[in-house]
Coordinates of C-alpha atoms and ligand atoms in Angstrom, one line a residue:
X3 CA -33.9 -34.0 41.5
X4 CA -35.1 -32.4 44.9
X5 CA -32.7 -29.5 44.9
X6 CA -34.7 -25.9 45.1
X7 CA -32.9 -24.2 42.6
X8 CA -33.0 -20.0 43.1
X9 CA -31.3 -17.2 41.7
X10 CA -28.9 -14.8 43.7
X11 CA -30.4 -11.2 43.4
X12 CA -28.9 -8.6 45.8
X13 CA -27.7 -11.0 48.3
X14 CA -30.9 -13.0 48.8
X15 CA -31.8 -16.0 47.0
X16 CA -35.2 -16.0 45.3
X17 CA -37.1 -18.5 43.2
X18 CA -39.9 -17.4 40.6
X19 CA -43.4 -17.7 39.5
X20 CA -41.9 -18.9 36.0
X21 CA -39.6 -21.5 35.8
X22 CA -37.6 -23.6 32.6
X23 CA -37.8 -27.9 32.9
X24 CA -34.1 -28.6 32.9
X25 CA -33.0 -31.9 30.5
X26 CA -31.0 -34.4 30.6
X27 CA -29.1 -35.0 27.6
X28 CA -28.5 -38.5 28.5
X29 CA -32.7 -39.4 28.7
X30 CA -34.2 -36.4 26.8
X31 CA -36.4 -36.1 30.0
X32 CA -36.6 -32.9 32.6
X33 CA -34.9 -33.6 35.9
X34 CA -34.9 -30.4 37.3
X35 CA -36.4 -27.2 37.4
X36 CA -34.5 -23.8 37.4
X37 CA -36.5 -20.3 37.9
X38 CA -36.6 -18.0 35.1
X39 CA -35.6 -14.3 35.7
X40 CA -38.3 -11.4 33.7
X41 CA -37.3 -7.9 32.9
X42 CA -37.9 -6.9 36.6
X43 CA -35.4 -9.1 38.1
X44 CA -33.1 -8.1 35.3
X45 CA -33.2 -4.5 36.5
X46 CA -33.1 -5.7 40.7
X47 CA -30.5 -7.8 39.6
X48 CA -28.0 -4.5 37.5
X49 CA -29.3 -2.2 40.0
X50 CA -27.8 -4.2 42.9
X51 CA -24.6 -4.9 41.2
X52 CA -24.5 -1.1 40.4
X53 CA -25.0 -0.3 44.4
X54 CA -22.5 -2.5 45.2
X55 CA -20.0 -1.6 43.2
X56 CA -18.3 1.2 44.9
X57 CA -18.1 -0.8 48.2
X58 CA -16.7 -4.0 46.6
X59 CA -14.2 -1.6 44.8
X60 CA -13.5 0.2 47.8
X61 CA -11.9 -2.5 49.6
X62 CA -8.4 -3.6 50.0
X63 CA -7.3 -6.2 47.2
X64 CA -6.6 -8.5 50.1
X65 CA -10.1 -9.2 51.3
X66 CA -11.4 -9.4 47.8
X67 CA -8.3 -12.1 47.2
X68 CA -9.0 -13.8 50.5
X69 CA -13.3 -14.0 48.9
X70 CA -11.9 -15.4 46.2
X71 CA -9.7 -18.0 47.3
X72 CA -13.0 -18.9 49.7
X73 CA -15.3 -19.5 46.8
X74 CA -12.1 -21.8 45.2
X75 CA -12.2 -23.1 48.7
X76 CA -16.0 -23.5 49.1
X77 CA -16.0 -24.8 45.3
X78 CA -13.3 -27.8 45.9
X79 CA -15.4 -29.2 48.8
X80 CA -18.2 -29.8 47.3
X81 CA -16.6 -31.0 43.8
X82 CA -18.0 -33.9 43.3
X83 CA -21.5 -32.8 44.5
X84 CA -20.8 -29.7 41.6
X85 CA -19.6 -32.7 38.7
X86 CA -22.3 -35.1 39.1
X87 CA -24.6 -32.1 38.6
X88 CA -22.5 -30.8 35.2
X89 CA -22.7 -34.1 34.0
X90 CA -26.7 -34.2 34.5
X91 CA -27.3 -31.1 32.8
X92 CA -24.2 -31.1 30.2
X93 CA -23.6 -34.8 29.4
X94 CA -20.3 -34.7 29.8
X95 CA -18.2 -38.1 31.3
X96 CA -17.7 -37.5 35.2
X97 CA -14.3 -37.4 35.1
X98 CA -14.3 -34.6 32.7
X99 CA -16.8 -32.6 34.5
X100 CA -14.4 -33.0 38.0
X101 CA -11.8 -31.7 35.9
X102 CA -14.1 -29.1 34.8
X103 CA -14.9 -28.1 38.4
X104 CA -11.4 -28.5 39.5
X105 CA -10.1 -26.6 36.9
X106 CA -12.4 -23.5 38.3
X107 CA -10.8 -23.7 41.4
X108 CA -7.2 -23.3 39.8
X109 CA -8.9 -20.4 38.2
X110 CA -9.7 -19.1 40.5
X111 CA -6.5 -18.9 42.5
X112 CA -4.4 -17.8 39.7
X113 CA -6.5 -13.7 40.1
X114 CA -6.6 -14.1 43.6
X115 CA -3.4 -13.7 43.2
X116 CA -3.5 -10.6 40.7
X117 CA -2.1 -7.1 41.7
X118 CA -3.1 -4.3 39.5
X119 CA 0.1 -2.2 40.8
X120 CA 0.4 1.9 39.4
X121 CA 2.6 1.8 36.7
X122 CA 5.4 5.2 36.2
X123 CA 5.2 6.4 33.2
X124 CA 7.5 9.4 33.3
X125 CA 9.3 10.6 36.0
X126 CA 11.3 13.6 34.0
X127 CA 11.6 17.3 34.6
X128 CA 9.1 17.5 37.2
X129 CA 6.8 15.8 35.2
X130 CA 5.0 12.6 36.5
X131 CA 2.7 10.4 35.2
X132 CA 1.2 7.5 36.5
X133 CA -1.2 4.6 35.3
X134 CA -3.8 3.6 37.6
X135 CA -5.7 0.3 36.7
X136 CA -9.8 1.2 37.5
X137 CA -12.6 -0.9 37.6
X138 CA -14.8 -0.9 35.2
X139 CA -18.0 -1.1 37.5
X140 CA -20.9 -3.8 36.4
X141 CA -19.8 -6.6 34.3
X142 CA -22.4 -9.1 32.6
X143 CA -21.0 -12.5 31.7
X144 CA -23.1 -14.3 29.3
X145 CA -22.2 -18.2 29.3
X146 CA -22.8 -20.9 26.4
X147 CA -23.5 -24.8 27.5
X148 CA -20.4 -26.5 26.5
X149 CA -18.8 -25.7 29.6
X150 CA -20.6 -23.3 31.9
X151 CA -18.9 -23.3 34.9
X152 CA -15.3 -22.8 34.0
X153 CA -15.9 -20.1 31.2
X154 CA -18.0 -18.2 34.5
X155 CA -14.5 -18.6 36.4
X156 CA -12.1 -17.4 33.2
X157 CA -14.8 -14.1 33.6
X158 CA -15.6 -13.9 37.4
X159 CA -11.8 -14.4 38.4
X160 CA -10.2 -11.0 36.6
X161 CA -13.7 -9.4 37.2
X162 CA -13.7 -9.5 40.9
X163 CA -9.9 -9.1 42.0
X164 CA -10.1 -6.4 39.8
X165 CA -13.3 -4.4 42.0
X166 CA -15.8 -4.9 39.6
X167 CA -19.8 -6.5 40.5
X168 CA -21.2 -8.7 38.2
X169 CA -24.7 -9.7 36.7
X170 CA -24.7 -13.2 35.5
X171 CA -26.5 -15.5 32.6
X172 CA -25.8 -19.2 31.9
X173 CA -27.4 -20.9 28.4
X174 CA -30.8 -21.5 29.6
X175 CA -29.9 -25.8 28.7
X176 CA -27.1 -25.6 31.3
X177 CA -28.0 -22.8 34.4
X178 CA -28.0 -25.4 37.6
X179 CA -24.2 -25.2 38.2
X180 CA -24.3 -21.9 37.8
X181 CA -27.0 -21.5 40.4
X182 CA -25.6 -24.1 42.9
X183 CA -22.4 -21.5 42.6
X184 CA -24.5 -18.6 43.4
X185 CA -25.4 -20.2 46.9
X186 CA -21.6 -20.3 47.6
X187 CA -21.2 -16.7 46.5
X188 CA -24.3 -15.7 48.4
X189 CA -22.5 -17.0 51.8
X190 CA -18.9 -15.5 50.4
X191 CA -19.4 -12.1 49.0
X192 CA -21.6 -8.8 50.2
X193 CA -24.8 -8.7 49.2
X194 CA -25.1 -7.8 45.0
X195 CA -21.7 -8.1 44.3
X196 CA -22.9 -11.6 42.5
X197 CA -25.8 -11.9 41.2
X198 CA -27.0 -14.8 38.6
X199 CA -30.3 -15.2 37.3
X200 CA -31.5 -17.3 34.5
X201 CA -33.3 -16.8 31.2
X202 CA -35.1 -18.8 27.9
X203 CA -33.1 -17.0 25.9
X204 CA -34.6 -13.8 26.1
X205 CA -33.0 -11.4 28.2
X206 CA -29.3 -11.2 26.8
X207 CA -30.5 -8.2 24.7
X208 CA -31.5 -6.3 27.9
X209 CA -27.7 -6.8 29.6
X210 CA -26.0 -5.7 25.8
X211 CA -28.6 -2.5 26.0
X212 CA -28.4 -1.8 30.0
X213 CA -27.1 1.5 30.3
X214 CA -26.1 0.2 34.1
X215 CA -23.7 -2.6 32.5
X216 CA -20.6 -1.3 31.5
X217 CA -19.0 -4.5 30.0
X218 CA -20.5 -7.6 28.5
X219 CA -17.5 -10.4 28.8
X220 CA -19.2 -13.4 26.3
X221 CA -18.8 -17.2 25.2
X222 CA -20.4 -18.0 23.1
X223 CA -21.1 -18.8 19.0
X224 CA -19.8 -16.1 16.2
X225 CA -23.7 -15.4 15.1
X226 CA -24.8 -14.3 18.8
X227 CA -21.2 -12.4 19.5
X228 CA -22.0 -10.4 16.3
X229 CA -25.7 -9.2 17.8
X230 CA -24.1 -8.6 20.6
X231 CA -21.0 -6.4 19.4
X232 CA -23.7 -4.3 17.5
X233 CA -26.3 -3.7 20.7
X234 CA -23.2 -2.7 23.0
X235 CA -22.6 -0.4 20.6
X236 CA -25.3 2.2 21.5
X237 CA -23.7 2.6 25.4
X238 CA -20.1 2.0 24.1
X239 CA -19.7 -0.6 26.3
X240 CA -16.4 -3.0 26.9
X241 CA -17.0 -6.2 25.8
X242 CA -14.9 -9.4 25.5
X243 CA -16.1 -11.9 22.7
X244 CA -15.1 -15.6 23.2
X245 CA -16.7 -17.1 19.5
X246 CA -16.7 -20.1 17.5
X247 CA -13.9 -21.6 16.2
X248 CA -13.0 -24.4 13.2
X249 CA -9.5 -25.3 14.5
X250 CA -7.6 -27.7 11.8
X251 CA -5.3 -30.3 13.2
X252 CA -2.2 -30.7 10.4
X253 CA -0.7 -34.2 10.6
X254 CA 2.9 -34.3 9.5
X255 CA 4.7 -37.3 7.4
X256 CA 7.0 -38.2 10.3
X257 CA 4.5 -39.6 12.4
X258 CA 3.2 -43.2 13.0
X259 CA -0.8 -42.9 11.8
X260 CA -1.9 -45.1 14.9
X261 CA -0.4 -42.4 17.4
X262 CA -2.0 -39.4 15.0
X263 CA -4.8 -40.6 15.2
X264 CA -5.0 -41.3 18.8
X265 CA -4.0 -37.8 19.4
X266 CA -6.6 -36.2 16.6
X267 CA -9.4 -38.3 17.7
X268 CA -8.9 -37.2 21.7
X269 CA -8.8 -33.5 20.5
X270 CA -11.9 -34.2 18.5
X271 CA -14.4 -36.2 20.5
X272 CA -13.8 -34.5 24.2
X273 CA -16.7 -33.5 25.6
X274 CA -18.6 -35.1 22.1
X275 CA -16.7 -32.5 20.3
X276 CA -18.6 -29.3 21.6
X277 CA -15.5 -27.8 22.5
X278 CA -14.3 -24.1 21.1
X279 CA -10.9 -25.4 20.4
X280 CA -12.1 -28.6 19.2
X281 CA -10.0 -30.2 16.1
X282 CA -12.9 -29.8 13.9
X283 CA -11.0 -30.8 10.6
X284 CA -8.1 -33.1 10.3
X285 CA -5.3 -32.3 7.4
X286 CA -3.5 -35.8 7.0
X287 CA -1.1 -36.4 4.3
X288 CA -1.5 -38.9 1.6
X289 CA 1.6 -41.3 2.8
X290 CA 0.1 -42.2 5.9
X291 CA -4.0 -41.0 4.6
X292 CA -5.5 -44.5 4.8
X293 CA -3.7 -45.9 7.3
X294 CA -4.6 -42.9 9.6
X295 CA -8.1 -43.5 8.3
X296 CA -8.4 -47.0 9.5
X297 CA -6.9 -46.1 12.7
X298 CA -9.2 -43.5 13.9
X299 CA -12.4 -45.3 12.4
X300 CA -11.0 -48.3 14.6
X301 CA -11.1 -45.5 17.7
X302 CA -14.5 -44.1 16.6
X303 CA -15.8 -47.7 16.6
X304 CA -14.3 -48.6 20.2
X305 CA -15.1 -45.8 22.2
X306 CA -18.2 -46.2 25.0
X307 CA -20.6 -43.8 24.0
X308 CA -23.3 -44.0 27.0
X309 CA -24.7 -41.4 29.8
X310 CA -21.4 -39.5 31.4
X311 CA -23.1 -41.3 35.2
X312 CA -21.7 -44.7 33.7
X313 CA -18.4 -45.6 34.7
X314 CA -16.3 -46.1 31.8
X315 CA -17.7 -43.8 29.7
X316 CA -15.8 -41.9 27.2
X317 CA -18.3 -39.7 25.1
X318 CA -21.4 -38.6 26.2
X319 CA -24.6 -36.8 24.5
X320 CA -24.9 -34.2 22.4
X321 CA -26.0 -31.1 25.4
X322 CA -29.7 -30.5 23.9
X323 CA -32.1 -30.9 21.0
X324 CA -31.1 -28.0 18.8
X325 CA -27.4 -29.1 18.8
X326 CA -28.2 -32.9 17.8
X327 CA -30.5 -31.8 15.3
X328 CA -27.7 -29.6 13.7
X329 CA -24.9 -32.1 14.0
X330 CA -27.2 -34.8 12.5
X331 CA -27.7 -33.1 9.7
X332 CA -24.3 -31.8 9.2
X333 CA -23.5 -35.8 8.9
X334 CA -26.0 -36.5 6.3
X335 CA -25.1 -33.7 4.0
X336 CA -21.3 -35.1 4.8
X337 CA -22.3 -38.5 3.6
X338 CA -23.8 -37.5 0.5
X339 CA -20.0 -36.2 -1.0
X340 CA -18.0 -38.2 1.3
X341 CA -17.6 -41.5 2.6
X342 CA -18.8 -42.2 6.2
X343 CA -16.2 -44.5 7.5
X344 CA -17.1 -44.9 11.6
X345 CA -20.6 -44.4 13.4
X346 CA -22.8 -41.9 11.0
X347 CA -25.8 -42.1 12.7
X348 CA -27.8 -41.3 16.1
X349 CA -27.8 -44.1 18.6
X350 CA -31.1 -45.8 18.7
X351 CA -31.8 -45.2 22.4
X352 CA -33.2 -42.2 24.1
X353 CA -31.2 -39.3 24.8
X354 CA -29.0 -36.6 22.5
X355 CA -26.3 -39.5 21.8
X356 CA -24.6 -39.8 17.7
X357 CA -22.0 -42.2 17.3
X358 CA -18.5 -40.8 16.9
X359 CA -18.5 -40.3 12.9
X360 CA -15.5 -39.8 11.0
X361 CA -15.8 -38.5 7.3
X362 CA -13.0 -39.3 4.5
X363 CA -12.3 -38.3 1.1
X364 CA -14.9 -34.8 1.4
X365 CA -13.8 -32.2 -0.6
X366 CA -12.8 -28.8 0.7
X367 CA -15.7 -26.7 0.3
X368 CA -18.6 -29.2 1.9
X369 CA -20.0 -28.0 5.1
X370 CA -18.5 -30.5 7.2
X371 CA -15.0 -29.1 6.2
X372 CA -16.2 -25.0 6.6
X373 CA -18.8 -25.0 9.2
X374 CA -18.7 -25.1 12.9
X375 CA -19.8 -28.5 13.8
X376 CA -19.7 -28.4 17.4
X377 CA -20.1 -32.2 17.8
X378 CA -18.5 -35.8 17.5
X379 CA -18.3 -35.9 14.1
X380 CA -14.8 -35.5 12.1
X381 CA -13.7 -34.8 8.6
X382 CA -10.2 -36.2 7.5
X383 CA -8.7 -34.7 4.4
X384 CA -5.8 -35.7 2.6
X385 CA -3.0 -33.0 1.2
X386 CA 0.2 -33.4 -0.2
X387 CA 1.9 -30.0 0.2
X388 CA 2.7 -27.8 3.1
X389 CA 2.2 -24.5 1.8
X390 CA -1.2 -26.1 0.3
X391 CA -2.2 -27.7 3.8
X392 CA -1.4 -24.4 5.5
X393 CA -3.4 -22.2 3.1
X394 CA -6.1 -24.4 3.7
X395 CA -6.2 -24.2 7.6
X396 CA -5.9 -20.7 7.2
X397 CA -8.8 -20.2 5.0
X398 CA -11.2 -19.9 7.2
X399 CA -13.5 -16.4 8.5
X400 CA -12.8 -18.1 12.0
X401 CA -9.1 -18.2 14.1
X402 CA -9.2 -19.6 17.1
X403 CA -6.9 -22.5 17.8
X404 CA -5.1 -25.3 16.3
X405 CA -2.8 -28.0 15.8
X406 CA 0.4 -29.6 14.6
X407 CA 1.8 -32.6 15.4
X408 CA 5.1 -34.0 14.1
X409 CA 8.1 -36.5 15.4
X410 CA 10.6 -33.7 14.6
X411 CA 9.4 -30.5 16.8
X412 CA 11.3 -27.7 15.2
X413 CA 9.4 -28.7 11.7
X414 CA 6.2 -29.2 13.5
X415 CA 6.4 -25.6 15.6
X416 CA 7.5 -23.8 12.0
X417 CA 4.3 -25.0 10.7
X418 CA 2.9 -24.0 13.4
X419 CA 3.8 -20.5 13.4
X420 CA 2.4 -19.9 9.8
X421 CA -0.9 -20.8 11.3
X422 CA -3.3 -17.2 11.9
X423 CA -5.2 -18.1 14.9
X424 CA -5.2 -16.8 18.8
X425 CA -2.9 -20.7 19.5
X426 CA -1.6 -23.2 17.9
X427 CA -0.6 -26.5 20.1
X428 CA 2.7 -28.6 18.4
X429 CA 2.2 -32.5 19.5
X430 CA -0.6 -31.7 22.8
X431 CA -3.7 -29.8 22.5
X432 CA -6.4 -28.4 25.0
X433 CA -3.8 -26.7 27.4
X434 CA -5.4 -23.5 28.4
X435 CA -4.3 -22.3 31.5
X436 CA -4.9 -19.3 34.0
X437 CA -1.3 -17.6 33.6
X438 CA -1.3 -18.2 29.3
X439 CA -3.5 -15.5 27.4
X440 CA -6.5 -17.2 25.4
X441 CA -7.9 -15.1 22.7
X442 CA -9.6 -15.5 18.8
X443 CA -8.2 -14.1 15.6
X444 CA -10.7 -12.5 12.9
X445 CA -14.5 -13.7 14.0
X446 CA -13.2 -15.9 16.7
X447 CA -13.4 -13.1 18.9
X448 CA -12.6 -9.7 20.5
X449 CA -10.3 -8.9 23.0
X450 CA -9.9 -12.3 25.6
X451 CA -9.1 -14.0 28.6
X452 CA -6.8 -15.4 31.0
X453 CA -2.9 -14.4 31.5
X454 CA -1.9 -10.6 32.8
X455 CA -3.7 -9.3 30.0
X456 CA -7.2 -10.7 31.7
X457 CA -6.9 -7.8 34.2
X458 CA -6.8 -5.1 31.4
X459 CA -10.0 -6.3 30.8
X460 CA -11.6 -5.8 33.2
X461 CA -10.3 -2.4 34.0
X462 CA -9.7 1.3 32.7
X463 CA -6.3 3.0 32.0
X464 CA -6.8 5.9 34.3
X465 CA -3.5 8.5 33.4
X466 CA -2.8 11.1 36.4
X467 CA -0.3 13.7 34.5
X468 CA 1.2 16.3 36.9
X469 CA 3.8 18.6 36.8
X470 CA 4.9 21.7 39.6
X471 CA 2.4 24.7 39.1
X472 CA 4.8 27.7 38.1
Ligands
NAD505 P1 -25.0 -19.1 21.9 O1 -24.3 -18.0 21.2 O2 -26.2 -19.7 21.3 O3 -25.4 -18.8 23.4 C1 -24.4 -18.3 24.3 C2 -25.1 -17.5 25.4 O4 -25.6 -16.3 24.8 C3 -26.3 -18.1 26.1 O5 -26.3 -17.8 27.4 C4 -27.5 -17.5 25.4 O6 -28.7 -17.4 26.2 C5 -27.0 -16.0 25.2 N1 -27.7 -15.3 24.1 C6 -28.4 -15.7 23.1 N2 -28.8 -14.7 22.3 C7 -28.3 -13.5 22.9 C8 -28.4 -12.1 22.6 N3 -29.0 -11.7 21.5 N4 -27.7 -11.3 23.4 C9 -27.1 -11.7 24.5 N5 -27.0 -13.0 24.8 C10 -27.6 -13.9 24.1 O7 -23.8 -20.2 22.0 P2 -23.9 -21.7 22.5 O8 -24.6 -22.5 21.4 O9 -24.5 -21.7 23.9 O10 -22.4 -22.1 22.6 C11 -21.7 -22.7 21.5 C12 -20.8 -21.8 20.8 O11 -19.9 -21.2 21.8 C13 -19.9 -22.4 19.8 O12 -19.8 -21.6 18.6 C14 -18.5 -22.4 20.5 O13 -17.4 -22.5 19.6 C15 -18.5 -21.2 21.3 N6 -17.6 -21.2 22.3 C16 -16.5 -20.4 22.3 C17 -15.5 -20.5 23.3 C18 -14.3 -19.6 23.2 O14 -13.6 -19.4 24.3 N7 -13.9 -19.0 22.1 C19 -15.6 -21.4 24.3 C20 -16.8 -22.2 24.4 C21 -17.7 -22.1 23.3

């Protein structure tokens, strides 16, 4: 690819001496380069954010809406140009990468349209308090690969209306996007209120440490949110923590298996399964176990598996080496208590691809069932109880999302509400949206994003008490 990739550093768009070969998950081979940021840029890169803060903050909400909805603006025109390039560097089908980019734009216009009003307390005996909502100053979003333009948006939307400046760092697999987006911000917005740069995995530490950076908003897997958490810790910064997830899907008697399983294998396989909210382990019970089986091996087996370019195709690679690797082995280990019933392998062809796998009869404890997989490869497990099938989906160090799906919805949402995670979706799945908060129980996460709540964030209570001097 000819594009000239640069960072955005204090308005001006800069390349480097150093740069990182960019793969395509579909081929395995580079196709693009992107320049890689050192511990200088870093600090150019804070210290313009941190000089641009008080003007950015300064000015009325309605100019930094109107930026906003001109970056949605700038974004939507050039959609397709923004896809095709998601899908090169994340392996994601097209379509799902337009929805991906569209999907920022709608972001994006749900905080313009945020007002961060004073709030009255008290207004009693003389005395009145009011809540101001302040910036918090420099915000560094740290990004993961699975989908690293729209988790940008979910941080840069509340982050910006709000009056805060931000420093930015994709997942060194996935920064074009992300760089192609700085060019728009670097025509939209003053000079260091955006800046992006890119990294081999090195420089997080130096954001989580910056004593410039007063909030670390991160996606990104449990281990890294951990490291993260504790090197905040020496500045007391804010940080929002977006973590992994093993979301179960619970598959009630009433319903027809072929339908389950059309519904169970969509949730799992989207975007080759490296989504947070993923159904990573499928309860089924034993009434309708094999015939569910059988219908979503049948799926597994049907399903175009081929470079996300192709028209037609429903499941892409696996985003880079490391992850394949992982998944790969996950499936062996999976086969050796289990019984492999669809796909099981890599494909034999160049590129990150595995053939969607689904897993029967494992039990509970193999590491299929309790680790992350983060890939297109599915457990289904048979119960017979609710209270059993419940306890199970709940016994799990993560809580981020999950499923129930029934024919009779008052059952299916009762279930549902005995499930501990930050959602739970009765008969759809994968609705996040800008006006509903998204957020993990235990080590899915800290604090979150999205909905009213996004803005408190992004911003300090700031408590003016006054009364009449006497
Ligand atoms: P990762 O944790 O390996 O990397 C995420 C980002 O953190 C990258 O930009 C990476 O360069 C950076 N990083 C690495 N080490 C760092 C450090 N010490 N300090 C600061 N930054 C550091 O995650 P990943 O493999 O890119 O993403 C997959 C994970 O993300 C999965 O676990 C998935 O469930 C999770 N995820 C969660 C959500 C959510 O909203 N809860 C959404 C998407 C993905």
């Amino acid at each position: 690819m000819s594009h000239d990739f640069k960072m955005l550093i204090d308005g001006e768009l800069l390349g480097s001496d150093s740069s990182l070969a960019v793969i395509n998950p579909a081929t395995a081979q580079p196709f693009a380069f992107a320049p890689r940021a050192d511990i200088n840029l870093l600090n150019r890169a804070v210290d313009a954010a941190r000089r641009a803060f008080p003007g950015w903050a300064a000015l009325p909400v309605e100019d930094r809406s109107d930026r906003i909805e001109q970056l949605a603006a700038a974004l939507e025109a050039r959609a397709a140009e923004f896809a095709r390039l998601l899908t090169s560097e994340q392996g994601k089908p097209f379509d799902q990468a337009m929805g991906e980019v569209i999907g920022c734009t709608f972001i994006l216009r749900a905080f313009r349209d945020h007002r961060l009003e004073p709030k009255v307390l008290r207004e009693r005996d003389g005395n009145r308090v009011v809540e101001h909502r302040r910036p918090l100053g420099v915000v560094a979003a740290i990004t993961p690969w699975n989908f690293p333009l729209i988790l940008l948006m979910n941080k840069l939307g509340p982050a910006l209306i709000a009056g805060n400046t931000m420093v930015i760092k994709p997942a060194p697999t996935t920064p074009l996007t992300t760089l192609l987006f700085g060019e728009l911000c670097g025509t939209i917005l003053p000079a260091g209120v955006v800046n992006i740069l890119v990294d081999d995995n090195d420089l997080g530490v130096h954001f989580t440490t910056h004593a410039d950076v007063d909030k670390v908003a991160f996606t990104g897997s449990t281990a890294t949110g951990k490291k993260i958490m504790a090197s905040a810790a020496g500045t007391v910064k804010r940080v929002t923590l977006e973590l992994g997830g093993n979301d179960a899907a619970i598959v009630l008697d009433d319903v027809p298996p072929g339908l389950a399983a059309r519904k169970v294998f969509d949730g799992a396989m989207v975007n080759a399964g490296q989504v947070c909210v993923a159904v990573k382990r499928a309860y089924v019970p034993s009434s309708i176990y094999d015939a569910f089986c059988e219908e979503i091996a049948g799926l597994a087996r049907a399903a175009i598996v081929d470079d996300g370019l192709k028209q037609g195709t429903m499941i892409g690679p696996v985003q880079n080496r490391m992850q394949f690797e992982k998944v790969s082995e996950l499936i062996a280990d999976a086969a050796r208590t289990g019984k492999v019933i669809a796909g099981g392998a890599p494909l034999d062809r160049d590129g990150y691809f595995i053939a969607p796998t689904i897993v029967r009869d494992l039990p509970e404890d193999a590491r299929l069932v309790q680790e992350e997989q983060f890939g297109p490869v599915l457990p289904v497990l048979r119960y017979d109880d609710i209270d059993d099938v419940v306890a199970r989906a709940n016994a799990s160090e993560y809580g981020l999302g999950g499923t129930v799906w029934g024919m009779d919805v008052d059952r299916a949402t009762a279930v549902a509400e005995r499930i501990q995670t930050g959602t739970v979706w009765v008969n759809h799945h994968l609705a996040i949206e800008p006006d509903i908060p998204f957020r993990g129980a235990r080590q899915s996460g800290l604090g979150g994003e999205l909905g009213a709540e996004a803005l408190h964030e992004y911003t300090q209570a700031h408590i003016v008490n006054a009364v009449a001097l006497a």
